[in-house]
């Protein structure tokens, strides 16, 4: 596995999980825990840091977080072989499974877990439901790449999620916060979110790095050829995906460090449904891919795209609707606090399961 990318065609007889990881990636959990801890400490100990970071935004989007996500996603999207996307768009089983997992199962599961585990905390419950509606279009690309998933499939599924996010987020928010609770005799909540706010998140966090990655691939191959592009250019930019990820984590946790550390018991209550959600969505996605007899690479991609969430959109919607100090916003912030270490752990679970996978048919050459 090159830095921040698993080698999809690695043989089953290769060494253990650590043996398939580069030296940089081998200590990924350590780097991420250090980034989370550093962010929390900075947010807690440095006066005015959170306010200063919050003030640096463009049209409501945090500029530091946007920069980190763009740096994180560009190297991975530059690795995608865009001339092979038709092999993914023709896989109706994968596309249908992803739509069902992301837009039917995911929101419904988070709704059920939020009401089951937080019946007495309506603000946190609402925040978690919003998290469940915001399907991942950014960090999932990193987790998928680290686990040796299908990069082309990840690009297609993330684009599909983006389209549904623009079209369905507000409608599903209305349904799960107002209509369904009314049918069940539960308390209702109003959610005000504009289509532009959702589209802006998609354009910034997916559109920019996707265009940059596509142009890099087209121009690089035309200038140097595919072999030179993949053996010369990609290894040089590969580590920047991890650097961008760590920077994003530090900034995100610095922004909310004081809020998280000042309410530890509330964080634990919010974490319980999140832990159950990530485990069920990832495990269900993996089992579904296996049942559909998808390759390991596409099964992994399906599992991670089902489990991930767009924390930036969820936090932005919660803050815009309920305020920066609201319980809904705190629930959104706790989302990545739990998601990041859990999905890193699931990367290792995926790599451990890979040699036992009976239908492993590599979809990409080793990069």
Tab-separated table of C-alpha atoms in Angstrom:
chain	number	residue	atom	x	y	z
A	1	UNK	CA	0.000	0.000	0.000
A	2	UNK	CA	1.350	3.370	-0.950
A	3	UNK	CA	0.940	6.226	1.460
A	4	UNK	CA	-2.746	6.779	2.173
A	5	UNK	CA	-3.784	4.075	-0.270
A	6	UNK	CA	-4.144	0.353	0.049
A	7	UNK	CA	-2.921	-1.846	-2.779
A	8	UNK	CA	-6.144	-3.369	-4.125
A	9	UNK	CA	-4.382	-6.257	-5.810
A	10	UNK	CA	-2.343	-7.342	-2.772
A	11	UNK	CA	-2.313	-11.145	-2.565
A	12	UNK	CA	-4.122	-12.921	0.213
A	13	UNK	CA	-0.929	-14.582	1.295
A	14	UNK	CA	0.803	-11.307	2.084
A	15	UNK	CA	1.738	-10.436	5.699
A	16	UNK	CA	-0.799	-9.172	8.210
A	17	UNK	CA	-2.566	-5.849	8.143
A	18	UNK	CA	0.505	-3.927	9.269
A	19	UNK	CA	2.541	-5.528	6.520
A	20	UNK	CA	0.280	-4.051	3.864
A	21	UNK	CA	0.592	-0.542	5.265
A	22	UNK	CA	3.298	2.004	4.617
A	23	UNK	CA	5.308	3.270	7.572
A	24	UNK	CA	3.270	6.496	7.546
A	25	UNK	CA	-0.074	4.678	7.460
A	26	UNK	CA	0.964	1.999	9.942
A	27	UNK	CA	0.708	4.512	12.764
A	28	UNK	CA	-2.442	6.174	11.415
A	29	UNK	CA	-4.465	5.653	14.636
A	30	UNK	CA	-1.644	7.301	16.598
A	31	UNK	CA	-1.527	10.337	14.300
A	32	UNK	CA	-5.310	10.707	14.398
A	33	UNK	CA	-5.512	10.412	18.188
A	34	UNK	CA	-2.713	12.974	18.507
A	35	UNK	CA	-4.555	15.303	16.096
A	36	UNK	CA	-7.813	14.933	18.036
A	37	UNK	CA	-6.078	15.502	21.359
A	38	UNK	CA	-4.112	18.474	20.026
A	39	UNK	CA	-7.258	20.069	18.660
A	40	UNK	CA	-9.140	19.606	21.921
A	41	UNK	CA	-6.261	21.035	23.952
A	42	UNK	CA	-5.818	24.006	21.614
A	43	UNK	CA	-9.521	24.781	21.727
A	44	UNK	CA	-9.550	24.489	25.501
A	45	UNK	CA	-6.288	26.234	26.404
A	46	UNK	CA	-5.772	28.917	23.763
A	47	UNK	CA	-8.093	31.880	24.470
A	48	UNK	CA	-9.933	33.165	21.450
A	49	UNK	CA	-8.688	30.434	19.076
A	50	UNK	CA	-12.128	28.992	18.462
A	51	UNK	CA	-13.557	32.435	17.727
A	52	UNK	CA	-10.667	33.288	15.420
A	53	UNK	CA	-11.071	30.059	13.445
A	54	UNK	CA	-14.848	30.507	13.259
A	55	UNK	CA	-14.404	34.026	11.902
A	56	UNK	CA	-12.362	32.753	8.950
A	57	UNK	CA	-15.159	31.614	6.694
A	58	UNK	CA	-16.475	32.190	3.192
A	59	UNK	CA	-20.250	32.392	2.803
A	60	UNK	CA	-20.792	30.403	5.990
A	61	UNK	CA	-18.251	27.667	5.190
A	62	UNK	CA	-15.245	27.343	7.494
A	63	UNK	CA	-12.208	28.221	5.371
A	64	UNK	CA	-9.645	26.228	7.444
A	65	UNK	CA	-11.824	23.102	7.337
A	66	UNK	CA	-12.492	23.602	3.628
A	67	UNK	CA	-8.754	23.856	2.926
A	68	UNK	CA	-8.028	20.731	4.953
A	69	UNK	CA	-10.728	18.709	3.183
A	70	UNK	CA	-9.616	19.870	-0.253
A	71	UNK	CA	-5.978	18.948	0.463
A	72	UNK	CA	-7.161	15.610	1.857
A	73	UNK	CA	-9.362	14.644	-1.084
A	74	UNK	CA	-7.285	15.854	-4.031
A	75	UNK	CA	-4.556	13.143	-3.982
A	76	UNK	CA	-7.125	10.345	-3.764
A	77	UNK	CA	-9.276	11.768	-6.567
A	78	UNK	CA	-6.156	12.258	-8.691
A	79	UNK	CA	-5.636	8.472	-8.426
A	80	UNK	CA	-9.074	7.653	-9.855
A	81	UNK	CA	-8.992	6.229	-13.368
A	82	UNK	CA	-11.867	8.202	-14.838
A	83	UNK	CA	-11.881	6.162	-18.048
A	84	UNK	CA	-13.118	3.205	-15.959
A	85	UNK	CA	-16.139	4.867	-14.359
A	86	UNK	CA	-18.448	3.147	-16.841
A	87	UNK	CA	-17.630	-0.192	-15.167
A	88	UNK	CA	-19.152	1.237	-11.984
A	89	UNK	CA	-22.168	3.012	-13.473
A	90	UNK	CA	-23.085	-0.260	-15.155
A	91	UNK	CA	-23.105	-2.130	-11.835
A	92	UNK	CA	-26.770	-1.735	-10.940
A	93	UNK	CA	-26.489	-3.952	-7.866
A	94	UNK	CA	-23.879	-1.648	-6.347
A	95	UNK	CA	-25.735	1.564	-7.206
A	96	UNK	CA	-29.089	0.286	-5.943
A	97	UNK	CA	-27.534	-1.070	-2.743
A	98	UNK	CA	-25.826	2.257	-2.083
A	99	UNK	CA	-29.017	4.274	-2.581
A	100	UNK	CA	-30.988	1.968	-0.280
A	101	UNK	CA	-28.288	1.950	2.428
A	102	UNK	CA	-27.666	5.698	2.339
A	103	UNK	CA	-31.092	7.185	1.779
A	104	UNK	CA	-33.529	4.641	3.199
A	105	UNK	CA	-31.720	2.641	5.886
A	106	UNK	CA	-29.268	5.274	7.212
A	107	UNK	CA	-31.716	8.082	8.093
A	108	UNK	CA	-34.294	5.615	9.436
A	109	UNK	CA	-31.698	3.882	11.616
A	110	UNK	CA	-30.401	7.144	13.075
A	111	UNK	CA	-33.978	8.279	13.764
A	112	UNK	CA	-34.697	5.030	15.616
A	113	UNK	CA	-31.449	5.091	17.620
A	114	UNK	CA	-31.852	8.777	18.532
A	115	UNK	CA	-35.350	8.263	19.885
A	116	UNK	CA	-34.467	4.961	21.576
A	117	UNK	CA	-31.330	6.169	23.370
A	118	UNK	CA	-32.030	9.904	23.802
A	119	UNK	CA	-35.771	10.115	24.534
A	120	UNK	CA	-35.173	12.729	27.257
A	121	UNK	CA	-32.720	14.917	25.299
A	122	UNK	CA	-34.608	16.465	22.365
A	123	UNK	CA	-31.833	18.834	21.244
A	124	UNK	CA	-29.211	16.102	20.974
A	125	UNK	CA	-31.763	13.785	19.381
A	126	UNK	CA	-32.524	16.331	16.671
A	127	UNK	CA	-28.828	16.926	16.062
A	128	UNK	CA	-28.203	13.221	15.553
A	129	UNK	CA	-31.098	12.911	13.131
A	130	UNK	CA	-29.558	15.740	11.092
A	131	UNK	CA	-26.219	13.875	11.114
A	132	UNK	CA	-28.005	10.785	9.791
A	133	UNK	CA	-29.419	12.782	6.880
A	134	UNK	CA	-26.026	14.212	5.823
A	135	UNK	CA	-24.445	11.443	3.774
A	136	UNK	CA	-20.678	11.466	3.435
A	137	UNK	CA	-19.022	13.064	0.392
A	138	UNK	CA	-15.521	13.758	1.750
A	139	UNK	CA	-13.712	11.688	4.401
A	140	UNK	CA	-15.213	8.433	3.135
A	141	UNK	CA	-12.841	8.665	0.175
A	142	UNK	CA	-9.881	8.438	2.570
A	143	UNK	CA	-11.281	5.490	4.567
A	144	UNK	CA	-12.132	3.646	1.354
A	145	UNK	CA	-8.655	4.181	-0.077
A	146	UNK	CA	-6.939	3.058	3.119
A	147	UNK	CA	-9.040	-0.120	3.183
A	148	UNK	CA	-8.215	-0.965	-0.443
A	149	UNK	CA	-11.681	-0.171	-1.764
A	150	UNK	CA	-12.544	0.554	-5.380
A	151	UNK	CA	-11.573	4.189	-6.046
A	152	UNK	CA	-13.706	4.470	-9.163
A	153	UNK	CA	-16.725	3.074	-7.305
A	154	UNK	CA	-16.123	5.489	-4.429
A	155	UNK	CA	-16.057	8.450	-6.838
A	156	UNK	CA	-19.336	7.370	-8.438
A	157	UNK	CA	-21.126	6.628	-5.150
A	158	UNK	CA	-19.980	9.906	-3.600
A	159	UNK	CA	-21.243	11.780	-6.672
A	160	UNK	CA	-24.542	9.886	-6.410
A	161	UNK	CA	-24.795	10.821	-2.728
A	162	UNK	CA	-24.153	14.447	-3.645
A	163	UNK	CA	-27.042	14.523	-6.108
A	164	UNK	CA	-29.421	12.940	-3.610
A	165	UNK	CA	-28.160	15.290	-0.888
A	166	UNK	CA	-29.113	18.368	-2.887
A	167	UNK	CA	-32.486	16.938	-3.889
A	168	UNK	CA	-33.547	15.060	-0.763
A	169	UNK	CA	-31.890	16.517	2.360
A	170	UNK	CA	-34.512	19.175	3.119
A	171	UNK	CA	-37.415	16.837	2.306
A	172	UNK	CA	-36.061	14.058	4.498
A	173	UNK	CA	-35.372	16.562	7.276
A	174	UNK	CA	-39.009	17.627	7.184
A	175	UNK	CA	-40.155	13.998	7.139
A	176	UNK	CA	-37.987	12.712	10.022
A	177	UNK	CA	-38.307	15.789	12.240
A	178	UNK	CA	-41.957	16.706	11.679
A	179	UNK	CA	-44.055	14.228	9.687
A	180	UNK	CA	-42.931	10.871	11.102
A	181	UNK	CA	-42.883	12.054	14.753
A	182	UNK	CA	-46.434	13.388	14.292
A	183	UNK	CA	-47.575	10.018	12.927
A	184	UNK	CA	-46.002	8.265	15.923
A	185	UNK	CA	-47.351	10.745	18.478
A	186	UNK	CA	-43.890	12.142	19.254
A	187	UNK	CA	-42.710	15.743	19.538
A	188	UNK	CA	-42.030	17.569	16.271
A	189	UNK	CA	-39.180	19.863	15.215
A	190	UNK	CA	-38.938	22.328	12.345
A	191	UNK	CA	-35.829	22.407	10.153
A	192	UNK	CA	-35.051	25.363	7.924
A	193	UNK	CA	-32.358	24.682	5.343
A	194	UNK	CA	-31.964	26.096	1.856
A	195	UNK	CA	-31.127	24.099	-1.241
A	196	UNK	CA	-28.241	26.511	-1.849
A	197	UNK	CA	-26.692	25.719	1.549
A	198	UNK	CA	-26.649	22.023	0.661
A	199	UNK	CA	-25.491	22.591	-2.928
A	200	UNK	CA	-22.697	24.859	-1.664
A	201	UNK	CA	-21.399	22.108	0.604
A	202	UNK	CA	-21.381	19.677	-2.328
A	203	UNK	CA	-19.691	22.133	-4.692
A	204	UNK	CA	-16.949	23.049	-2.217
A	205	UNK	CA	-16.161	19.705	-0.621
A	206	UNK	CA	-16.614	17.472	-3.653
A	207	UNK	CA	-16.755	19.608	-6.799
A	208	UNK	CA	-13.410	21.402	-6.404
A	209	UNK	CA	-11.214	18.369	-5.585
A	210	UNK	CA	-13.060	16.219	-8.130
A	211	UNK	CA	-12.370	18.688	-10.938
A	212	UNK	CA	-8.762	19.095	-9.786
A	213	UNK	CA	-8.246	15.332	-9.638
A	214	UNK	CA	-9.806	14.789	-13.059
A	215	UNK	CA	-7.710	17.516	-14.678
A	216	UNK	CA	-4.558	16.173	-13.030
A	217	UNK	CA	-5.244	12.713	-14.419
A	218	UNK	CA	-6.036	13.950	-17.939
A	219	UNK	CA	-3.175	16.447	-18.179
A	220	UNK	CA	-0.660	14.214	-16.393
A	221	UNK	CA	-1.339	11.176	-18.564
A	222	UNK	CA	-1.248	13.281	-21.715
A	223	UNK	CA	2.087	14.813	-20.729
A	224	UNK	CA	3.937	11.886	-19.096
A	225	UNK	CA	1.885	8.796	-19.913
A	226	UNK	CA	-0.104	6.644	-17.478
A	227	UNK	CA	2.824	4.686	-16.098
A	228	UNK	CA	4.936	7.752	-15.333
A	229	UNK	CA	1.906	9.566	-13.878
A	230	UNK	CA	1.089	6.695	-11.517
A	231	UNK	CA	4.641	5.788	-10.517
A	232	UNK	CA	6.109	9.304	-10.403
A	233	UNK	CA	3.473	11.953	-9.714
A	234	UNK	CA	0.987	10.074	-7.516
A	235	UNK	CA	3.519	8.847	-4.910
A	236	UNK	CA	4.709	12.434	-4.433
A	237	UNK	CA	1.244	13.830	-3.705
A	238	UNK	CA	-0.064	10.760	-1.846
A	239	UNK	CA	1.074	11.718	1.688
A	240	UNK	CA	-0.796	15.032	1.423
A	241	UNK	CA	-4.078	13.183	1.827
A	242	UNK	CA	-3.043	12.200	5.346
A	243	UNK	CA	-1.649	15.667	6.075
A	244	UNK	CA	-4.955	17.217	5.005
A	245	UNK	CA	-6.901	14.737	7.128
A	246	UNK	CA	-4.847	15.475	10.241
A	247	UNK	CA	-5.048	19.238	9.688
A	248	UNK	CA	-8.826	19.017	9.287
A	249	UNK	CA	-9.167	17.018	12.502
A	250	UNK	CA	-7.024	19.483	14.476
A	251	UNK	CA	-9.034	22.488	13.228
A	252	UNK	CA	-12.404	20.804	13.725
A	253	UNK	CA	-11.665	19.787	17.300
A	254	UNK	CA	-10.018	23.121	18.114
A	255	UNK	CA	-13.201	24.869	16.999
A	256	UNK	CA	-15.315	22.851	19.426
A	257	UNK	CA	-12.722	21.805	22.027
A	258	UNK	CA	-14.132	23.844	24.892
A	259	UNK	CA	-17.693	22.754	24.187
A	260	UNK	CA	-16.753	19.070	24.049
A	261	UNK	CA	-14.514	19.030	27.126
A	262	UNK	CA	-16.931	21.062	29.237
A	263	UNK	CA	-19.787	18.566	28.800
A	264	UNK	CA	-18.213	15.086	28.983
A	265	UNK	CA	-21.349	13.280	30.209
A	266	UNK	CA	-23.410	14.749	27.379
A	267	UNK	CA	-20.737	13.633	24.918
A	268	UNK	CA	-21.008	10.074	26.271
A	269	UNK	CA	-24.799	10.094	25.849
A	270	UNK	CA	-24.492	11.331	22.270
A	271	UNK	CA	-21.717	8.839	21.521
A	272	UNK	CA	-23.798	5.746	22.324
A	273	UNK	CA	-26.249	5.983	19.390
A	274	UNK	CA	-23.399	7.068	17.114
A	275	UNK	CA	-21.334	3.989	17.981
A	276	UNK	CA	-24.319	1.747	17.306
A	277	UNK	CA	-25.057	3.584	14.057
A	278	UNK	CA	-21.545	3.302	12.599
A	279	UNK	CA	-21.232	-0.365	13.558
A	280	UNK	CA	-24.626	-1.325	12.130
A	281	UNK	CA	-24.262	0.680	8.918
A	282	UNK	CA	-20.747	-0.552	8.159
A	283	UNK	CA	-21.480	-4.153	9.106
A	284	UNK	CA	-24.757	-4.122	7.214
A	285	UNK	CA	-23.093	-2.627	4.140
A	286	UNK	CA	-20.347	-5.246	4.208
A	287	UNK	CA	-22.831	-8.105	4.586
A	288	UNK	CA	-25.008	-6.671	1.826
A	289	UNK	CA	-22.049	-6.483	-0.548
A	290	UNK	CA	-21.147	-10.062	0.278
A	291	UNK	CA	-24.735	-11.217	-0.279
A	292	UNK	CA	-24.726	-9.488	-3.679
A	293	UNK	CA	-21.421	-11.247	-4.470
A	294	UNK	CA	-19.600	-7.990	-5.058
A	295	UNK	CA	-15.810	-8.005	-5.076
A	296	UNK	CA	-13.950	-7.177	-1.878
A	297	UNK	CA	-13.104	-3.739	-3.286
A	298	UNK	CA	-16.703	-2.806	-4.056
A	299	UNK	CA	-18.044	-4.400	-0.877
A	300	UNK	CA	-15.635	-2.251	1.121
A	301	UNK	CA	-16.641	0.859	-0.795
A	302	UNK	CA	-20.320	0.124	-0.191
A	303	UNK	CA	-19.714	-0.379	3.546
A	304	UNK	CA	-17.742	2.827	4.074
A	305	UNK	CA	-20.024	5.037	1.966
A	306	UNK	CA	-22.969	3.693	3.966
A	307	UNK	CA	-21.331	4.351	7.336
A	308	UNK	CA	-19.841	7.809	6.730
A	309	UNK	CA	-21.557	11.157	7.230
A	310	UNK	CA	-21.032	14.723	6.013
A	311	UNK	CA	-20.223	16.289	9.386
A	312	UNK	CA	-19.508	19.697	7.851
A	313	UNK	CA	-23.015	19.952	6.391
A	314	UNK	CA	-24.655	18.596	9.563
A	315	UNK	CA	-22.835	21.085	11.777
A	316	UNK	CA	-23.556	23.984	9.404
A	317	UNK	CA	-27.274	23.169	9.267
A	318	UNK	CA	-27.510	22.753	13.056
A	319	UNK	CA	-25.729	26.049	13.715
A	320	UNK	CA	-27.744	27.956	11.101
A	321	UNK	CA	-31.056	26.613	12.412
A	322	UNK	CA	-30.526	26.316	16.164
A	323	UNK	CA	-27.404	28.370	16.998
A	324	UNK	CA	-23.707	27.683	17.576
A	325	UNK	CA	-24.135	26.864	21.282
A	326	UNK	CA	-27.211	24.659	20.830
A	327	UNK	CA	-27.425	21.003	21.755
A	328	UNK	CA	-28.115	20.214	18.103
A	329	UNK	CA	-24.761	21.760	17.127
A	330	UNK	CA	-22.959	19.821	19.887
A	331	UNK	CA	-24.434	16.567	18.585
A	332	UNK	CA	-23.108	17.417	15.146
A	333	UNK	CA	-19.651	18.145	16.560
A	334	UNK	CA	-19.547	14.869	18.507
A	335	UNK	CA	-20.242	13.073	15.197
A	336	UNK	CA	-16.645	13.231	13.869
A	337	UNK	CA	-15.291	12.776	17.417
A	338	UNK	CA	-16.775	9.258	17.265
A	339	UNK	CA	-16.726	8.656	13.513
A	340	UNK	CA	-13.014	9.261	12.945
A	341	UNK	CA	-11.571	6.653	15.372
A	342	UNK	CA	-14.362	4.155	14.687
A	343	UNK	CA	-13.931	4.221	10.908
A	344	UNK	CA	-10.145	4.075	11.268
A	345	UNK	CA	-10.675	0.913	13.297
A	346	UNK	CA	-12.982	-0.444	10.597
A	347	UNK	CA	-10.240	0.132	8.025
A	348	UNK	CA	-8.174	-2.404	9.939
A	349	UNK	CA	-11.149	-4.741	10.210
A	350	UNK	CA	-11.580	-4.558	6.419
A	351	UNK	CA	-7.925	-5.324	5.771
A	352	UNK	CA	-8.061	-8.249	8.209
A	353	UNK	CA	-11.109	-9.689	6.402
A	354	UNK	CA	-9.624	-9.269	2.955
A	355	UNK	CA	-7.609	-12.529	2.774
A	356	UNK	CA	-10.741	-14.487	3.726
A	357	UNK	CA	-12.908	-12.881	1.069
A	358	UNK	CA	-14.107	-15.565	-1.384
A	359	UNK	CA	-14.913	-13.329	-4.354
A	360	UNK	CA	-11.813	-11.168	-4.550
A	361	UNK	CA	-11.508	-10.068	-8.156
A	362	UNK	CA	-9.237	-7.002	-8.351
A	363	UNK	CA	-10.892	-4.079	-10.133
A	364	UNK	CA	-7.758	-1.918	-10.320
A	365	UNK	CA	-4.074	-2.377	-10.835
A	366	UNK	CA	-1.817	-1.726	-7.869
A	367	UNK	CA	-0.920	1.955	-7.704
